CSV table of C-alpha atoms and ligand atoms in Angstrom, one decimal:
chain,number,residue,atom,x,y,z
Z,1,UNK,CA,69.8,-107.0,45.1
Z,2,UNK,CA,72.8,-103.6,44.4
Z,3,UNK,CA,73.0,-100.7,46.3
Z,4,UNK,CA,74.2,-97.4,45.9
Z,5,UNK,CA,76.2,-98.3,48.1
Z,6,UNK,CA,77.9,-101.4,47.2
Z,7,UNK,CA,77.8,-99.9,43.2
Z,8,UNK,CA,80.9,-96.6,45.0
Z,9,UNK,CA,82.4,-99.2,46.5
Z,10,UNK,CA,83.1,-101.1,43.3
Z,11,UNK,CA,84.3,-98.4,41.6
Z,12,UNK,CA,86.2,-97.5,44.5
Z,13,UNK,CA,87.5,-101.6,44.3
Z,14,UNK,CA,88.5,-101.3,40.2
Z,15,UNK,CA,89.9,-97.7,40.5
Z,16,UNK,CA,92.1,-99.0,43.4
Z,17,UNK,CA,92.7,-102.1,41.6
Z,18,UNK,CA,94.2,-100.1,38.6
Z,19,UNK,CA,96.2,-98.2,40.6
Z,20,UNK,CA,97.9,-100.1,42.9
Z,21,UNK,CA,98.7,-103.1,40.6
Z,22,UNK,CA,99.9,-102.3,37.6
Z,23,UNK,CA,100.0,-104.3,34.7
Z,24,UNK,CA,103.0,-105.0,35.4
Z,25,UNK,CA,102.3,-106.7,38.5
Z,26,UNK,CA,99.1,-108.5,36.7
Z,27,UNK,CA,101.1,-109.6,33.7
Z,28,UNK,CA,103.5,-112.0,35.9
Z,29,UNK,CA,100.4,-113.5,38.5
Z,30,UNK,CA,98.8,-114.4,35.7
Z,31,UNK,CA,101.2,-116.1,34.2
Z,32,UNK,CA,102.8,-119.5,34.8
Z,33,UNK,CA,104.6,-119.3,37.5
Z,34,UNK,CA,108.1,-121.6,36.9
Z,35,UNK,CA,108.3,-119.8,33.7
Z,36,UNK,CA,108.6,-116.0,35.0
Z,37,UNK,CA,112.3,-117.3,35.0
Z,38,UNK,CA,112.3,-118.0,31.4
Z,39,UNK,CA,111.3,-114.4,30.1
Z,40,UNK,CA,113.4,-112.0,29.6
Z,41,UNK,CA,111.1,-108.5,30.8
Z,42,UNK,CA,109.0,-110.8,33.3
Z,43,UNK,CA,112.8,-111.7,35.4
Z,44,UNK,CA,114.8,-108.8,35.4
Z,45,UNK,CA,111.1,-106.9,37.5
Z,46,UNK,CA,110.9,-109.6,40.1
Z,47,UNK,CA,113.9,-109.9,41.1
Z,48,UNK,CA,114.5,-106.1,41.9
Z,49,UNK,CA,111.1,-106.8,42.8
Z,50,UNK,CA,111.6,-109.7,45.0
Z,51,UNK,CA,115.1,-109.0,46.8
Z,52,UNK,CA,113.6,-105.9,48.3
Z,53,UNK,CA,110.7,-108.4,49.8
Z,54,UNK,CA,113.2,-110.5,50.7
Z,55,UNK,CA,115.7,-108.0,52.1
Z,56,UNK,CA,112.3,-106.9,54.2
Z,57,UNK,CA,110.7,-110.4,55.1
Z,58,UNK,CA,113.3,-112.8,55.0
Z,59,UNK,CA,116.5,-111.6,55.8
Z,60,UNK,CA,116.2,-111.8,59.7
Z,61,UNK,CA,116.3,-116.0,59.7
Z,62,UNK,CA,117.3,-117.0,56.0
Z,63,UNK,CA,120.2,-114.2,56.6
Z,64,UNK,CA,120.6,-111.2,53.3
Z,65,UNK,CA,122.1,-113.7,51.7
Z,66,UNK,CA,119.6,-116.5,51.6
Z,67,UNK,CA,122.5,-119.1,53.4
Z,68,UNK,CA,120.8,-119.6,56.4
Z,69,UNK,CA,122.1,-120.7,60.4
Z,70,UNK,CA,122.8,-123.9,61.0
Z,71,UNK,CA,123.0,-123.0,64.8
Z,72,UNK,CA,119.0,-121.8,64.8
Z,73,UNK,CA,117.3,-124.5,62.6
Z,74,UNK,CA,117.5,-121.8,59.9
Z,75,UNK,CA,118.0,-123.0,56.6
Z,76,UNK,CA,119.6,-122.8,53.5
Z,77,UNK,CA,118.1,-121.2,50.4
Z,78,UNK,CA,120.9,-120.9,48.8
Z,79,UNK,CA,121.3,-125.1,48.4
Z,80,UNK,CA,120.1,-128.0,46.1
Z,81,UNK,CA,119.1,-129.2,49.9
Z,82,UNK,CA,115.1,-128.3,50.0
Z,83,UNK,CA,113.0,-130.0,53.3
Z,84,UNK,CA,109.5,-129.4,50.8
Z,85,UNK,CA,109.6,-130.3,47.5
Z,86,UNK,CA,112.4,-129.9,44.5
Z,87,UNK,CA,112.7,-125.8,45.3
Z,88,UNK,CA,110.2,-124.8,42.3
Z,89,UNK,CA,109.0,-121.1,42.2
Z,90,UNK,CA,105.4,-122.6,42.9
Z,91,UNK,CA,106.0,-124.8,46.0
Z,92,UNK,CA,108.4,-121.0,47.6
Z,93,UNK,CA,105.4,-118.8,46.8
Z,94,UNK,CA,103.6,-121.0,48.6
Z,95,UNK,CA,105.5,-121.3,51.3
Z,96,UNK,CA,106.0,-118.0,51.3
Z,97,UNK,CA,102.1,-117.8,51.8
Z,98,UNK,CA,101.5,-120.1,53.9
Z,99,UNK,CA,103.6,-121.2,56.0
Z,100,UNK,CA,105.4,-123.9,57.5
Z,101,UNK,CA,104.0,-125.4,60.3
Z,102,UNK,CA,103.0,-121.8,61.5
Z,103,UNK,CA,98.5,-122.3,62.2
Z,104,UNK,CA,97.9,-121.4,58.3
Z,105,UNK,CA,95.2,-124.7,57.2
Z,106,UNK,CA,96.8,-124.4,53.7
Z,107,UNK,CA,100.7,-124.7,55.2
Z,108,UNK,CA,103.2,-127.7,55.8
Z,109,UNK,CA,102.2,-129.8,58.8
Z,110,UNK,CA,102.4,-133.0,58.1
Z,111,UNK,CA,104.7,-134.0,60.3
Z,112,UNK,CA,107.3,-132.9,63.1
Z,113,UNK,CA,110.6,-134.3,64.5
Z,114,UNK,CA,110.0,-136.5,67.7
Z,115,UNK,CA,111.9,-135.9,70.4
Z,116,UNK,CA,112.8,-139.8,71.5
Z,117,UNK,CA,113.9,-139.3,74.8
Z,118,UNK,CA,110.2,-138.1,76.0
Z,119,UNK,CA,107.9,-140.3,77.3
Z,120,UNK,CA,105.9,-140.3,74.4
Z,121,UNK,CA,107.5,-139.0,71.2
Z,122,UNK,CA,104.4,-138.6,69.4
Z,123,UNK,CA,101.7,-136.3,69.9
Z,124,UNK,CA,99.6,-137.2,65.9
Z,125,UNK,CA,101.1,-141.2,66.6
Z,126,UNK,CA,102.7,-143.4,69.4
Z,127,UNK,CA,106.1,-143.8,69.2
Z,128,UNK,CA,107.9,-145.4,71.1
Z,129,UNK,CA,110.5,-144.2,73.5
Z,130,UNK,CA,114.5,-144.6,72.9
Z,131,UNK,CA,117.1,-145.1,75.2
Z,132,UNK,CA,120.4,-143.3,75.9
Z,133,UNK,CA,122.3,-146.9,74.1
Z,134,UNK,CA,119.7,-146.6,71.8
Z,135,UNK,CA,119.8,-142.9,70.4
Z,136,UNK,CA,123.8,-143.3,70.8
Z,137,UNK,CA,123.8,-146.9,68.2
Z,138,UNK,CA,121.7,-144.3,65.7
Z,139,UNK,CA,124.4,-141.4,66.3
Z,140,UNK,CA,126.7,-143.9,64.9
Z,141,UNK,CA,125.1,-145.1,62.7
Z,142,UNK,CA,124.2,-141.6,61.0
Z,143,UNK,CA,127.5,-140.7,61.6
Z,144,UNK,CA,129.3,-143.6,59.5
Z,145,UNK,CA,126.0,-143.4,56.6
Z,146,UNK,CA,128.0,-139.7,56.2
Z,147,UNK,CA,131.3,-140.5,56.0
Z,148,UNK,CA,132.7,-140.3,59.7
Z,149,UNK,CA,132.8,-140.8,63.0
Z,150,UNK,CA,134.6,-144.4,63.2
Z,151,UNK,CA,134.2,-147.3,62.7
Z,152,UNK,CA,132.3,-149.4,65.4
Z,153,UNK,CA,130.7,-151.8,63.3
Z,154,UNK,CA,128.5,-153.5,66.5
Z,155,UNK,CA,127.5,-150.0,67.5
Z,156,UNK,CA,126.8,-149.2,62.9
Z,157,UNK,CA,124.5,-152.4,62.2
Z,158,UNK,CA,122.6,-151.8,65.3
Z,159,UNK,CA,121.9,-147.9,64.7
Z,160,UNK,CA,121.1,-149.1,61.4
Z,161,UNK,CA,118.0,-152.0,62.5
Z,162,UNK,CA,116.8,-149.8,64.8
Z,163,UNK,CA,116.6,-147.0,62.5
Z,164,UNK,CA,115.4,-149.6,59.6
Z,165,UNK,CA,112.9,-150.7,61.8
Z,166,UNK,CA,111.2,-149.9,65.6
Z,167,UNK,CA,113.6,-146.5,65.7
Z,168,UNK,CA,110.7,-144.7,63.6
Z,169,UNK,CA,112.8,-142.8,61.9
Z,170,UNK,CA,112.4,-144.9,58.1
Z,171,UNK,CA,108.8,-143.8,58.7
Z,172,UNK,CA,109.4,-139.9,57.9
Z,173,UNK,CA,112.9,-140.3,56.1
Z,174,UNK,CA,113.0,-143.3,54.0
Z,175,UNK,CA,114.4,-146.7,54.7
Z,176,UNK,CA,117.5,-145.8,52.9
Z,177,UNK,CA,117.9,-142.4,55.2
Z,178,UNK,CA,117.4,-140.0,52.4
Z,179,UNK,CA,114.3,-138.1,53.1
Z,180,UNK,CA,111.2,-137.2,52.0
Z,181,UNK,CA,109.7,-134.4,50.8
Z,182,UNK,CA,106.1,-134.8,50.4
Z,183,UNK,CA,106.2,-134.5,54.7
Z,184,UNK,CA,109.6,-132.0,54.8
Z,185,UNK,CA,112.1,-134.7,56.6
Z,186,UNK,CA,115.4,-133.7,55.6
Z,187,UNK,CA,117.6,-136.3,54.1
Z,188,UNK,CA,120.0,-137.1,56.9
Z,189,UNK,CA,122.9,-139.2,54.7
Z,190,UNK,CA,124.0,-136.1,52.4
Z,191,UNK,CA,126.3,-133.9,54.8
Z,192,UNK,CA,124.1,-130.8,54.0
Z,193,UNK,CA,122.7,-130.1,58.1
Z,194,UNK,CA,119.6,-127.6,58.6
Z,195,UNK,CA,120.2,-128.1,62.6
Z,196,UNK,CA,123.8,-128.3,64.0
Z,197,UNK,CA,126.6,-130.2,61.0
Z,198,UNK,CA,125.9,-133.9,61.6
Z,199,UNK,CA,128.8,-133.2,64.5
Z,200,UNK,CA,127.8,-136.5,67.9
Z,201,UNK,CA,127.0,-133.6,70.3
Z,202,UNK,CA,124.3,-132.0,67.6
Z,203,UNK,CA,122.2,-135.5,66.1
Z,204,UNK,CA,122.1,-136.1,69.6
Z,205,UNK,CA,120.3,-133.2,70.6
Z,206,UNK,CA,118.2,-133.8,68.0
Z,207,UNK,CA,116.9,-137.0,68.0
Z,208,UNK,CA,116.3,-136.5,71.5
Z,209,UNK,CA,114.7,-133.0,71.6
Z,210,UNK,CA,113.0,-133.3,68.7
Z,211,UNK,CA,112.9,-130.1,65.9
Z,212,UNK,CA,110.0,-128.6,64.7
Z,213,UNK,CA,111.3,-124.9,62.7
Z,214,UNK,CA,108.4,-121.9,61.5
Z,215,UNK,CA,108.6,-120.3,58.5
Z,216,UNK,CA,106.2,-117.5,59.1
Z,217,UNK,CA,102.9,-116.9,56.6
Z,218,UNK,CA,102.9,-114.0,55.2
Z,219,UNK,CA,99.1,-113.9,53.0
Z,220,UNK,CA,97.6,-111.0,55.2
Z,221,UNK,CA,100.7,-108.8,55.5
Z,222,UNK,CA,102.1,-108.7,51.5
Z,223,UNK,CA,100.5,-108.5,48.0
Z,224,UNK,CA,99.6,-111.5,46.0
Z,225,UNK,CA,102.5,-110.0,43.9
Z,226,UNK,CA,104.7,-109.6,46.5
Z,227,UNK,CA,105.2,-113.3,47.4
Z,228,UNK,CA,105.2,-114.2,43.5
Z,229,UNK,CA,108.2,-111.4,43.1
Z,230,UNK,CA,110.0,-113.1,46.7
Z,231,UNK,CA,109.0,-116.7,45.4
Z,232,UNK,CA,110.8,-116.2,41.8
Z,233,UNK,CA,114.0,-115.0,44.0
Z,234,UNK,CA,114.5,-117.4,46.5
Z,235,UNK,CA,114.5,-119.8,43.1
Z,236,UNK,CA,116.8,-117.5,41.6
Z,237,UNK,CA,119.3,-117.9,44.3
Z,238,UNK,CA,119.5,-121.9,43.7
Z,239,UNK,CA,122.9,-122.3,41.8
Z,240,UNK,CA,121.3,-124.0,38.7
Z,241,UNK,CA,119.6,-120.1,38.1
Z,242,UNK,CA,121.8,-117.9,40.5
Z,243,UNK,CA,120.5,-114.1,39.9
Z,244,UNK,CA,122.1,-112.1,36.9
Z,245,UNK,CA,124.4,-109.6,39.4
W,1,HEC,C1,111.0,-116.1,61.5
W,1,HEC,C2,112.2,-116.3,61.0
W,1,HEC,C3,111.9,-116.9,59.6
W,1,HEC,C4,111.6,-116.2,58.6
W,1,HEC,C5,111.2,-114.4,58.7
W,1,HEC,C6,111.0,-116.8,57.2
W,1,HEC,N1,110.9,-118.1,57.8
W,1,HEC,FE1,111.5,-119.1,55.4
W,1,HEC,N2,112.6,-120.8,57.3
W,1,HEC,C7,112.4,-120.6,58.4
W,1,HEC,C8,112.9,-121.7,58.9
W,1,HEC,C9,112.8,-122.1,60.6
W,1,HEC,C10,112.4,-122.5,58.4
W,1,HEC,C11,112.3,-124.2,58.4
W,1,HEC,C12,110.9,-125.0,58.3
W,1,HEC,C13,111.8,-126.3,58.4
W,1,HEC,O1,112.2,-126.5,59.7
W,1,HEC,O2,110.8,-126.9,58.0
W,1,HEC,C14,111.9,-121.6,57.1
W,1,HEC,C15,111.5,-122.6,55.5
W,1,HEC,C16,111.4,-122.0,54.6
W,1,HEC,C17,111.9,-122.4,53.2
W,1,HEC,C18,112.2,-124.0,52.7
W,1,HEC,C19,113.7,-124.5,52.8
W,1,HEC,C20,114.0,-125.7,52.1
W,1,HEC,O3,115.1,-125.4,52.4
W,1,HEC,O4,113.2,-126.1,51.4
W,1,HEC,C21,111.9,-121.8,52.2
W,1,HEC,C22,111.3,-122.2,50.9
W,1,HEC,C23,111.2,-120.7,52.7
W,1,HEC,N3,111.4,-120.7,54.4
W,1,HEC,C24,112.1,-119.3,52.7
W,1,HEC,C25,111.2,-118.0,53.2
W,1,HEC,C26,111.2,-116.7,52.4
W,1,HEC,C27,110.8,-116.6,51.0
W,1,HEC,C28,111.1,-115.6,54.0
W,1,HEC,C29,110.3,-114.3,53.7
W,1,HEC,C30,109.2,-114.2,53.1
W,1,HEC,C31,110.6,-116.8,54.9
W,1,HEC,N4,111.3,-117.9,54.7
W,1,HEC,C32,110.7,-116.0,56.7
W,1,HEC,C33,112.3,-119.5,59.4
W,1,HEC,C34,112.1,-118.6,58.9
W,2,HEC,C1,106.8,-138.7,62.3
W,2,HEC,C2,108.6,-138.2,61.2
W,2,HEC,C3,109.4,-137.9,62.2
W,2,HEC,C4,109.8,-139.4,62.7
W,2,HEC,C5,109.9,-141.2,63.1
W,2,HEC,C6,111.6,-139.1,62.7
W,2,HEC,N1,111.7,-138.3,62.0
W,2,HEC,FE1,113.0,-137.4,61.9
W,2,HEC,N2,113.0,-135.3,61.0
W,2,HEC,C7,111.4,-135.2,61.0
W,2,HEC,C8,111.5,-133.9,60.2
W,2,HEC,C9,110.1,-133.5,60.1
W,2,HEC,C10,112.7,-133.5,60.6
W,2,HEC,C11,112.3,-131.5,60.0
W,2,HEC,C12,112.2,-131.3,61.2
W,2,HEC,C13,112.2,-129.6,61.1
W,2,HEC,O1,112.3,-128.9,59.7
W,2,HEC,O2,112.2,-128.3,62.2
W,2,HEC,C14,114.1,-133.9,60.9
W,2,HEC,C15,114.7,-133.1,60.8
W,2,HEC,C16,115.7,-135.2,61.3
W,2,HEC,C17,116.8,-133.9,61.7
W,2,HEC,C18,117.9,-133.0,62.0
W,2,HEC,C19,118.6,-132.9,60.1
W,2,HEC,C20,119.2,-131.4,59.5
W,2,HEC,O3,119.1,-132.3,57.9
W,2,HEC,O4,119.0,-131.3,61.0
W,2,HEC,C21,117.8,-135.6,62.9
W,2,HEC,C22,119.8,-135.9,62.8
W,2,HEC,C23,116.4,-136.9,62.5
W,2,HEC,N3,116.0,-136.5,62.2
W,2,HEC,C24,117.5,-137.5,62.3
W,2,HEC,C25,116.0,-138.6,62.6
W,2,HEC,C26,116.2,-140.2,63.3
W,2,HEC,C27,117.0,-140.7,63.8
W,2,HEC,C28,114.8,-140.6,63.8
W,2,HEC,C29,114.3,-142.2,64.1
W,2,HEC,C30,115.0,-142.3,65.6
W,2,HEC,C31,113.4,-139.8,63.4
W,2,HEC,N4,114.7,-139.0,62.7
W,2,HEC,C32,112.4,-139.8,62.9
W,2,HEC,C33,110.5,-136.3,60.5
W,2,HEC,C34,110.1,-137.3,61.9
């Protein structure tokens, strides 16, 4: 049964909707997210509004220019290296709304980097821990795969073997080390680092202690329009679709 109070609420709600969300915002929410950048009118509004949202909600971690900070494992959002997916607007919007490892059931949370110096490195799946010598061999292999670190072939060979067998690295990062964007396991052979700069010390630290970065879920703190706009703006930071300045 519809009570008079419910009718009043419905009228108030629709008025709020009309006043709170403009026709332009509705048009952007209804459009295919991947097409917003191709539509000159929607694009300009999305970039202007999205930039404001970015500066308010994303700059503290990703930097005002979206360049991130490898000393804090904050990813660069302007490069071609994507932890998840291919940098499409819809994929970024999903991260904005539901986050990464942010405790949101619709967010990205399929894998994290185990700490292999621990007795039981990974809680979801039992993995063997690695000795300091084994970790050092894997570091030698990864440094060589990125074109540096000297040429101790025996060490590189042992490291490669561990990487693609019982080190279990291949399981998430693929046997060639190129990563897996479905679970957020980064490419380890492209010279781009989420954390640190690929030095002997940085790689050893990551493999010993693991990592599990968090991007917050904004679904309760920003509007659907703002989430779409900031996703379009973030996608435009990619070099091939650089925003007009
Ligand atoms: C509290 C810090 C923090 C804030 C605020 C934050 N992020 Fe993140 N974000 C991260 C971290 C850390 C990661 C890397 C997560 C990981 O390691 O998997 C990340 C990852 C991402 C990624 C995936 C990057 C890639 O290379 O694939 C996108 C896209 C992203 N954030 C967008 C945003 C946007 C847009 C906002 C603002 C609406 C935002 N983030 C706010 C910390 C933050
Ligand atoms: C269960 C899946 C899983 C396994 C197994 C795994 N990793 Fe990872 N690894 C990840 C994920 C996910 C990340 C990204 C973590 C984050 O975003 O905070 C990562 C990050 C890394 C990084 C940091 C990359 C960067 O760009 O800074 C290195 C190095 C690394 N892993 C090496 C290894 C090695 C070596 C092994 C084997 C000893 C291994 N991983 C095993 C999932 C895994």
